[in-house]
PDB file of C-alpha atoms in Angstrom:
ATOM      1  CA  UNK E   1     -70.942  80.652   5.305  1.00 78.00           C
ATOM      2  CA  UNK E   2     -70.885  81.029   1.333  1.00 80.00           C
ATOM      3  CA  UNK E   3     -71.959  78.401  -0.054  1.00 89.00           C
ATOM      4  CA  UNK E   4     -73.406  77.379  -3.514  1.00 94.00           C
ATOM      5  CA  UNK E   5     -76.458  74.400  -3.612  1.00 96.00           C
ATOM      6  CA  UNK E   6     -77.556  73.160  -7.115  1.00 97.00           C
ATOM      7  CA  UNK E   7     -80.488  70.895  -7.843  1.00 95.00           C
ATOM      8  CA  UNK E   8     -81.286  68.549  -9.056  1.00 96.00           C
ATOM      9  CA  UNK E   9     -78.334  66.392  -8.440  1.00 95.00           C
ATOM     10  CA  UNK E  10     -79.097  64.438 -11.325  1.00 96.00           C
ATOM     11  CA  UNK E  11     -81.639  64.192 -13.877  1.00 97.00           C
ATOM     12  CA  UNK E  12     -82.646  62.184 -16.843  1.00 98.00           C
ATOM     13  CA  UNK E  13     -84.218  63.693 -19.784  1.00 97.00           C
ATOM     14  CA  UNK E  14     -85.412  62.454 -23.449  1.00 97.00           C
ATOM     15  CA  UNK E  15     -83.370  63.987 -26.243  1.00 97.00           C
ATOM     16  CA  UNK E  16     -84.644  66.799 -27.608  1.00 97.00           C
ATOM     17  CA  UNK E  17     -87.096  67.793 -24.470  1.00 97.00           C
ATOM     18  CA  UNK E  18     -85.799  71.333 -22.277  1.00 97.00           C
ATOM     19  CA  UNK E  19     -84.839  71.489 -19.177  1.00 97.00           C
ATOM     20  CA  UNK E  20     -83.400  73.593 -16.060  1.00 98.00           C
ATOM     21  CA  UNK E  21     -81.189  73.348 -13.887  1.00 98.00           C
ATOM     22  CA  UNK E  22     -81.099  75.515 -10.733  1.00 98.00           C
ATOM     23  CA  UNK E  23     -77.930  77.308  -8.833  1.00 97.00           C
ATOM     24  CA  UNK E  24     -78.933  78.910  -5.609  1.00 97.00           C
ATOM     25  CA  UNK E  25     -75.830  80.646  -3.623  1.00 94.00           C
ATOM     26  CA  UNK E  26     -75.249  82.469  -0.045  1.00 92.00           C
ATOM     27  CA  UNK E  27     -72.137  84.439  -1.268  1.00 84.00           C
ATOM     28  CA  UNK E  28     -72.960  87.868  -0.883  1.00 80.00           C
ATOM     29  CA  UNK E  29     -71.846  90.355  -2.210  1.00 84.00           C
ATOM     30  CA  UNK E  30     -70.700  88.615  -5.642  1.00 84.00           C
ATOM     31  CA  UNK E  31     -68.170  89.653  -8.532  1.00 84.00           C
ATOM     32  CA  UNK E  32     -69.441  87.037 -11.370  1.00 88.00           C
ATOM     33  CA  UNK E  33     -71.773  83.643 -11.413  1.00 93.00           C
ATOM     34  CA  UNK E  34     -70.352  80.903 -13.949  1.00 94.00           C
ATOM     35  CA  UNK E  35     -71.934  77.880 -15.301  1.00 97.00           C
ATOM     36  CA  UNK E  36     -69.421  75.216 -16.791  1.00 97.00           C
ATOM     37  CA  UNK E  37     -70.199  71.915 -18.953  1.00 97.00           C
ATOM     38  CA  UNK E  38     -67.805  68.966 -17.803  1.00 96.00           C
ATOM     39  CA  UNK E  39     -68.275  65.860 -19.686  1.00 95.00           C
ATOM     40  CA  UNK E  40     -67.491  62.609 -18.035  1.00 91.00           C
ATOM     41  CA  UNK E  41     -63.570  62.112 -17.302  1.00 87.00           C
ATOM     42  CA  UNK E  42     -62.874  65.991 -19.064  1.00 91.00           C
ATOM     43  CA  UNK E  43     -62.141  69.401 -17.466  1.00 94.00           C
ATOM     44  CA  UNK E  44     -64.907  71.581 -16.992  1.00 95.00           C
ATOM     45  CA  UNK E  45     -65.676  73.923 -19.987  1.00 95.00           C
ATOM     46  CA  UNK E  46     -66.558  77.461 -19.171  1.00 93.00           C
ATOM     47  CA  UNK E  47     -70.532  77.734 -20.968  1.00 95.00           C
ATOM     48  CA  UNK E  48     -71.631  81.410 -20.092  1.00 94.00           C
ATOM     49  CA  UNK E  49     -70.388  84.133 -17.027  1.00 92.00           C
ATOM     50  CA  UNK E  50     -72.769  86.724 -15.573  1.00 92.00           C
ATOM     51  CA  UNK E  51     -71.858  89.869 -13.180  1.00 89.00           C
ATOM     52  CA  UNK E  52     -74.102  90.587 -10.493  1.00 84.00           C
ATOM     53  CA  UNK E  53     -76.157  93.465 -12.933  1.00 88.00           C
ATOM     54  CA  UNK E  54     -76.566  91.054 -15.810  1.00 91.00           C
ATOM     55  CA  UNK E  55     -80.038  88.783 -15.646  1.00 92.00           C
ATOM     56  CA  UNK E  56     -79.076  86.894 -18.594  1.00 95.00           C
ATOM     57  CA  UNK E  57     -76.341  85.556 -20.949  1.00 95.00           C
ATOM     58  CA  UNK E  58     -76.711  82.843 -23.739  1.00 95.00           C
ATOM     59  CA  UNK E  59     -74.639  81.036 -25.224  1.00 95.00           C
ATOM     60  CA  UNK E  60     -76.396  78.546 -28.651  1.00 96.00           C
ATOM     61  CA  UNK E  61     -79.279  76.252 -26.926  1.00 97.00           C
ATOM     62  CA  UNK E  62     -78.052  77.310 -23.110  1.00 97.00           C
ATOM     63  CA  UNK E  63     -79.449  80.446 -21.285  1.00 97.00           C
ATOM     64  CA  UNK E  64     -78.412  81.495 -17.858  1.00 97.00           C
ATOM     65  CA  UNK E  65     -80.579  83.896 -16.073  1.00 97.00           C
ATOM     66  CA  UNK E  66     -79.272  85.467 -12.713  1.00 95.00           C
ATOM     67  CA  UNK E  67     -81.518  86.983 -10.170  1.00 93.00           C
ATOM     68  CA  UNK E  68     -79.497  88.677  -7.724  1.00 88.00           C
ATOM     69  CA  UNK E  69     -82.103  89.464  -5.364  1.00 89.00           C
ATOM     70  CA  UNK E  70     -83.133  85.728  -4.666  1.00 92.00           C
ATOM     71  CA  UNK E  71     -79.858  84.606  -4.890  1.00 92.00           C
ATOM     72  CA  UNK E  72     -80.791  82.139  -7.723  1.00 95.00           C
ATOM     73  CA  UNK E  73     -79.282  81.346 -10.896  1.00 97.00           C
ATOM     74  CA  UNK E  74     -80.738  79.024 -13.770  1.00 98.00           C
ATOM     75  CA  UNK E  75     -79.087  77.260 -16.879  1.00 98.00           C
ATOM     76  CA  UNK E  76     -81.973  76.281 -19.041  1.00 98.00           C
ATOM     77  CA  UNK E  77     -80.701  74.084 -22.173  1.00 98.00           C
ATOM     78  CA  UNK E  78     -83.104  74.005 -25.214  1.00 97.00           C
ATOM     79  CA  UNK E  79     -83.732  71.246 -27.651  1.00 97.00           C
ATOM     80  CA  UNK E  80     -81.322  68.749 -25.728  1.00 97.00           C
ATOM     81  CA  UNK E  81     -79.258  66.608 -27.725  1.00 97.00           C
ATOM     82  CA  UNK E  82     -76.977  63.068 -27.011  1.00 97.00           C
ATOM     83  CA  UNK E  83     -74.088  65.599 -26.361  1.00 97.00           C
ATOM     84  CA  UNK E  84     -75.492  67.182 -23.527  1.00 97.00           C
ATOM     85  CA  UNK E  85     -74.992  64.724 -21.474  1.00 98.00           C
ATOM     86  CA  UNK E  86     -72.675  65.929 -19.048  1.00 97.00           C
ATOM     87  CA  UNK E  87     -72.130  67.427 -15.418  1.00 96.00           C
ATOM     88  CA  UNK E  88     -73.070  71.113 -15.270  1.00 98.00           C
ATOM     89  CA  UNK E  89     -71.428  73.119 -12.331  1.00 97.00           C
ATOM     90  CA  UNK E  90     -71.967  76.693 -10.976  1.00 97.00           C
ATOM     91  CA  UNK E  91     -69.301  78.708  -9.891  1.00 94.00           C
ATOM     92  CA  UNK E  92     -69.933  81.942  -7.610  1.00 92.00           C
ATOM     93  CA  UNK E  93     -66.497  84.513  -7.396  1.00 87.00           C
ATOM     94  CA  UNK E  94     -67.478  86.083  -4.090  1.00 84.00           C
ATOM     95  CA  UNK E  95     -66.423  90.035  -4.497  1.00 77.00           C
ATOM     96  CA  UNK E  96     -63.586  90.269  -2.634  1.00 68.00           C
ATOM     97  CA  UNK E  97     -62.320  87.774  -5.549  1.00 61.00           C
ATOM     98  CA  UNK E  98     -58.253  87.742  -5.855  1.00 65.00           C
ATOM     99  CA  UNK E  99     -57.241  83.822  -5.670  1.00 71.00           C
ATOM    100  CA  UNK E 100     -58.831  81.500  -7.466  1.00 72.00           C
ATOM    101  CA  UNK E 101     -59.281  79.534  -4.362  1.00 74.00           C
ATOM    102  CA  UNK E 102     -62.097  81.611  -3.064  1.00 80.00           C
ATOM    103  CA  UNK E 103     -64.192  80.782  -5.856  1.00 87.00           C
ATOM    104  CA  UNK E 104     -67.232  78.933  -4.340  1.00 90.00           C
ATOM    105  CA  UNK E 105     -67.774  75.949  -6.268  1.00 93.00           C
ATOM    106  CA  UNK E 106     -71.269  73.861  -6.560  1.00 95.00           C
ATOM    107  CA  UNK E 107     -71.433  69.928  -6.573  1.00 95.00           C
ATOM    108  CA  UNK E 108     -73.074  70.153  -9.755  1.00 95.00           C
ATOM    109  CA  UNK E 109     -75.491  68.415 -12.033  1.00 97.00           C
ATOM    110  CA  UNK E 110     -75.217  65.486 -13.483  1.00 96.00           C
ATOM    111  CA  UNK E 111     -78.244  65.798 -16.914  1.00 98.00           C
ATOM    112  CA  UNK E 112     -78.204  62.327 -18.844  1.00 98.00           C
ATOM    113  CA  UNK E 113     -80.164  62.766 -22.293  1.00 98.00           C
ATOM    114  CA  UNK E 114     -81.232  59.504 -23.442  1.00 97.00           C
ATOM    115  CA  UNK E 115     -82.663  58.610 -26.895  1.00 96.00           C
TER     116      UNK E 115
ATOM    117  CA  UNK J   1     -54.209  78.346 -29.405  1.00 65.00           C
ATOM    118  CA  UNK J   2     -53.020  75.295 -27.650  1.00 78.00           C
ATOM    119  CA  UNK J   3     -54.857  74.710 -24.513  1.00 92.00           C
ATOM    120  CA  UNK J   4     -54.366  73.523 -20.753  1.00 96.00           C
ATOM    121  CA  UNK J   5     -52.294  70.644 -21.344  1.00 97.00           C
ATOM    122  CA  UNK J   6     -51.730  68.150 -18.394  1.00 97.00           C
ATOM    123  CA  UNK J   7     -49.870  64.974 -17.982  1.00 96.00           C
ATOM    124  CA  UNK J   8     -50.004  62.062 -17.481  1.00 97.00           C
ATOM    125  CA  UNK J   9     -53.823  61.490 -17.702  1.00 96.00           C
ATOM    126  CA  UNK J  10     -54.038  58.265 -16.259  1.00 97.00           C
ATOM    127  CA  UNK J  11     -51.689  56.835 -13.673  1.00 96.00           C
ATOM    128  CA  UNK J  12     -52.338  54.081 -10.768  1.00 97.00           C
ATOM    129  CA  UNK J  13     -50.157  53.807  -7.908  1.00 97.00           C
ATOM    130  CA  UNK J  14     -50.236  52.059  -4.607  1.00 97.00           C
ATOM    131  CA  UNK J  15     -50.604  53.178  -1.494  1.00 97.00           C
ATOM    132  CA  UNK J  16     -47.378  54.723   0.133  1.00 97.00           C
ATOM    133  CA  UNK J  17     -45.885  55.522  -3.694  1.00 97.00           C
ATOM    134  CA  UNK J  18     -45.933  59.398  -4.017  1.00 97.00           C
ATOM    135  CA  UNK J  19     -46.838  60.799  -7.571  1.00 98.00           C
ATOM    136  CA  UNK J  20     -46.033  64.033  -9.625  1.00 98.00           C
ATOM    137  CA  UNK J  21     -48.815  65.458 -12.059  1.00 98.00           C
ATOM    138  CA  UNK J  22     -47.532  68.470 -14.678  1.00 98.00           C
ATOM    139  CA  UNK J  23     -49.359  71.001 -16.070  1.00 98.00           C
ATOM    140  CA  UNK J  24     -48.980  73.671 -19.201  1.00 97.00           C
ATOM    141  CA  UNK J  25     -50.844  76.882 -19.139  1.00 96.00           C
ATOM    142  CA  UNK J  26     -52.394  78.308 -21.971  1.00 95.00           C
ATOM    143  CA  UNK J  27     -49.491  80.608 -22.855  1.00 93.00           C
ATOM    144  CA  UNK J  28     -49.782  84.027 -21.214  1.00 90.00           C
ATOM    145  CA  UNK J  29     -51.366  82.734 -18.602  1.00 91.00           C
ATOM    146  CA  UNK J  30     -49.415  83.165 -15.607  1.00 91.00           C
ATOM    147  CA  UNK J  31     -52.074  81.725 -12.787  1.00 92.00           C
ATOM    148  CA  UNK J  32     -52.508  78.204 -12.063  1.00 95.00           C
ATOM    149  CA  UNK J  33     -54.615  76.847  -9.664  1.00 95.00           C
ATOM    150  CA  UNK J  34     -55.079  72.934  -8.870  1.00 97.00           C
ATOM    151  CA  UNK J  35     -58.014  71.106  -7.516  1.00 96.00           C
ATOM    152  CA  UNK J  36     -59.364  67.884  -6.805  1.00 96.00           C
ATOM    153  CA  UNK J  37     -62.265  66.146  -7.783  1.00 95.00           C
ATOM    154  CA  UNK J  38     -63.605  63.536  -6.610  1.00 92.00           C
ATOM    155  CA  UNK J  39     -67.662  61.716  -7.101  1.00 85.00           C
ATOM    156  CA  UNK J  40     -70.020  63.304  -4.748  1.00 77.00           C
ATOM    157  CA  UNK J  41     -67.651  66.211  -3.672  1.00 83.00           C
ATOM    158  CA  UNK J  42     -67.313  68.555  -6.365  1.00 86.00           C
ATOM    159  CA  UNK J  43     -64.167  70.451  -7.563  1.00 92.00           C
ATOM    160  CA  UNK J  44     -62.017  70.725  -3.929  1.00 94.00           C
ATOM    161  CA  UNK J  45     -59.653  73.839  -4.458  1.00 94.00           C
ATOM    162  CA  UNK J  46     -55.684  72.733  -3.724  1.00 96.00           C
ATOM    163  CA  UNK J  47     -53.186  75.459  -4.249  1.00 93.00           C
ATOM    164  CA  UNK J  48     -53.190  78.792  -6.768  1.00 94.00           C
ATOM    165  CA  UNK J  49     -49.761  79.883  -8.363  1.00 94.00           C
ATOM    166  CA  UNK J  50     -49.287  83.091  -9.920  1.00 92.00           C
ATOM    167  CA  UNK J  51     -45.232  84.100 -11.016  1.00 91.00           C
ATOM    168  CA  UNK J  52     -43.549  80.948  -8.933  1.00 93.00           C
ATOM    169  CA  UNK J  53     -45.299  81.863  -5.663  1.00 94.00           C
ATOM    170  CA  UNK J  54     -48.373  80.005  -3.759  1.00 93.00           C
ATOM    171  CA  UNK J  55     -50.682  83.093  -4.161  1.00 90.00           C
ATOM    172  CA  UNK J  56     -53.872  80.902  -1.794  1.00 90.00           C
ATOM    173  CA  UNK J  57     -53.754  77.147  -0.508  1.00 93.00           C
ATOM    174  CA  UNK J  58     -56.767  75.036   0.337  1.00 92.00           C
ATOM    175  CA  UNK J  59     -57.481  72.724   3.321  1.00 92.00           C
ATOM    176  CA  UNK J  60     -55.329  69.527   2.530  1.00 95.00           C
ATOM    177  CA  UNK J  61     -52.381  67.727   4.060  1.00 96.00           C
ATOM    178  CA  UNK J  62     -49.045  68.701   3.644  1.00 95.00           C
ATOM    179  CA  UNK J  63     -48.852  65.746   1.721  1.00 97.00           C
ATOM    180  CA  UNK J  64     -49.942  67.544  -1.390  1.00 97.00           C
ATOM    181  CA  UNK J  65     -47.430  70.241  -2.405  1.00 96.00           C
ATOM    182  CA  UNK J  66     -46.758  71.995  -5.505  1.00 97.00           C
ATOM    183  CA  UNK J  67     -44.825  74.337  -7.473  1.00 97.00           C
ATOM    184  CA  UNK J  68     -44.300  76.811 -10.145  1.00 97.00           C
ATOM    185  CA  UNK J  69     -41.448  77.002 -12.918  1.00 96.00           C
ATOM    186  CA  UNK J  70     -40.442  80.453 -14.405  1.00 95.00           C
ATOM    187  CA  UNK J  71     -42.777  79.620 -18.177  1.00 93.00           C
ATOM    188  CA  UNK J  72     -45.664  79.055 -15.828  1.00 94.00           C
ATOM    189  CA  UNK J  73     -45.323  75.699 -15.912  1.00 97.00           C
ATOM    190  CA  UNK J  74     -46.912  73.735 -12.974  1.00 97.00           C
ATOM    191  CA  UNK J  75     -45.851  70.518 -11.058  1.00 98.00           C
ATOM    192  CA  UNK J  76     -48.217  69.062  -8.096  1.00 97.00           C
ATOM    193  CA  UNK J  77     -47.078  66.139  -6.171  1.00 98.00           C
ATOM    194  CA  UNK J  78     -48.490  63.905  -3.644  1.00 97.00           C
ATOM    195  CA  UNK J  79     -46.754  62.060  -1.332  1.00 95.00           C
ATOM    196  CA  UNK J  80     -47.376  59.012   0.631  1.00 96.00           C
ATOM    197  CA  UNK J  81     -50.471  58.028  -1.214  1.00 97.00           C
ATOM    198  CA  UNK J  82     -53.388  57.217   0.398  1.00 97.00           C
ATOM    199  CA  UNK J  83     -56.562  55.090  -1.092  1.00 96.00           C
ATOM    200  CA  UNK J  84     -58.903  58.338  -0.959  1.00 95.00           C
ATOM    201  CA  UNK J  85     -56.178  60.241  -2.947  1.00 97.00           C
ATOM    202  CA  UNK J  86     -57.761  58.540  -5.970  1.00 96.00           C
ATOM    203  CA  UNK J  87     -60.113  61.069  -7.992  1.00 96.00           C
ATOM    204  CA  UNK J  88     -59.157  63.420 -10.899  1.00 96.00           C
ATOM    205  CA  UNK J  89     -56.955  66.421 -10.614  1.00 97.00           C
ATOM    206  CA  UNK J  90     -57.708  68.907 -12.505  1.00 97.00           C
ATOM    207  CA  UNK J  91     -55.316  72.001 -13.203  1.00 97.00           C
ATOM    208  CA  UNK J  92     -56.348  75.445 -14.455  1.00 96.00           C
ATOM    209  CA  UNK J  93     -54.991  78.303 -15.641  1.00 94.00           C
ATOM    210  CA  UNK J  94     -56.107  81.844 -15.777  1.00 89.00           C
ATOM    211  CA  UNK J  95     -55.360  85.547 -16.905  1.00 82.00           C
ATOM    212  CA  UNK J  96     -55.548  87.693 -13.848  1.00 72.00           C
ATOM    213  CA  UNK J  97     -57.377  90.635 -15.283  1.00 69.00           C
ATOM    214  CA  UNK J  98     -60.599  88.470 -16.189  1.00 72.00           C
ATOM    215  CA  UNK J  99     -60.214  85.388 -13.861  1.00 75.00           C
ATOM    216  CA  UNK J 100     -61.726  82.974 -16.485  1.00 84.00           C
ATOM    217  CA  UNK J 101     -61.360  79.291 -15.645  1.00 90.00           C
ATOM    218  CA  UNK J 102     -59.387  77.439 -18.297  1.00 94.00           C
ATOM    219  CA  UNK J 103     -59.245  73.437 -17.489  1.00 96.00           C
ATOM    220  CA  UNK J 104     -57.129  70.991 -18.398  1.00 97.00           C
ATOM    221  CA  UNK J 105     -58.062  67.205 -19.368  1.00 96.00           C
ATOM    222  CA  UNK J 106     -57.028  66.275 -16.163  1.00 96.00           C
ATOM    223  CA  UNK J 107     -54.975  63.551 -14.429  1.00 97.00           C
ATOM    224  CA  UNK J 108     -57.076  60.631 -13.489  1.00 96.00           C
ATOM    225  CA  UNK J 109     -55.328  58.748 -10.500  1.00 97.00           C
ATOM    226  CA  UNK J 110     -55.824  55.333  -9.077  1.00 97.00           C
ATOM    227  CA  UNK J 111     -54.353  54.508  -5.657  1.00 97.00           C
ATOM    228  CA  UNK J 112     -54.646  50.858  -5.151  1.00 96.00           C
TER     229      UNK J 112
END
């Protein structure tokens, strides 16, 4: 079954620390990973998108690395600030793509930088 | 270039009431796809338009139905509401030649 698992579920940092969060998916073979940024009551905001023969993408303070042959997918943010405080989810478009409803979609995680 | 726009964004209801959410693509955009999101469950996938017709529908009750207008515009509604029907919906719309995710504000509704 495709499926997408991120950890951790949550996680509590001190402003201006790094950090990394970790996508790890079963959906083989894969058109494109995604990582989005959804701050608390908004729609998710599309942060970086990697085909299966990229290893990494940046986008300002957040990198995503892709390693296709684990299955594993990072988004490590850099210099945190207040405004990074949000849920970060990972999106896996299996390859036989078409509708947007077989995008595999991970729980996400929620980062809290404090002060 | 104006973005997802949905409406209403907030809205409480009771149960049995049935409710209608809109949605405005980006314009161009001629996919729109719906989903539900609720704490602990992630983004649940509900229906995918693309030029008026259900292109892919998720796993929910008949209950939840939607629809497509000719501009792209996108209605969902939900009928005899239940208390778990209460999370945010969230509408998207997308080009078909890249895919990308677009997201709306989404529609935050309260079944009491």
């Amino acid at each position: 079954k495709n499926q997408v698992e991120q950890s951790p579920q949550s996680l509590i940092i001190l402003e201006g620390k790094n950090c990394t969060l970790q996508c790890n998916y079963t959906v083989s073979p894969f058109s494109n990973l995604r990582w989005y940024k959804q701050d608390t009551g908004r729609g998710p905001v599309s942060l970086t998108i990697m085909t299966f023969s990229e290893n990494t993408k940046s986008n300002g303070r957040y990198t995503a690395t892709l390693d296709a042959d684990t299955k594993q997918s990072s988004l490590h943010i850099t210099a945190s600030q207040l405004s990074d405080s949000a849920s970060y989810i990972c999106v896996v478009t299996p390859n036989y793509g078409g509708s947007q409803g077989n995008l595999i979609f991970g729980k996400g995680t929620k980062l809290s930088v404090k002060p | 270039k104006a973005g997802v726009t949905q409406t209403p964004r907030y809205l409480i209801k009771t149960r049995g009431q049935q409710v209608t959410l809109s949605c405005s693509p980006i314009s161009g955009h001629r996919s729109v796809s719906w989903y539900q999101q609720t704490p602990g469950q992630g983004l649940q996938f509900l229906f995918e338009y693309f030029s008026e017709t259900q292109r892919n529908k998720g796993n929910f009750p008949g209950r939840f139905s939607g629809r497509q207008f000719s501009n792209s515009r996108s209605e969902m509604n939900v009928s005899t509401l239940e208390l778990g029907d209460s999370a945010l919906y969230l509408c998207a719309s997308s080009l078909v030649q890249t895919g990308e995710l677009f997201f709306g504000e989404g529609s935050r509704l309260t079944v009491l």
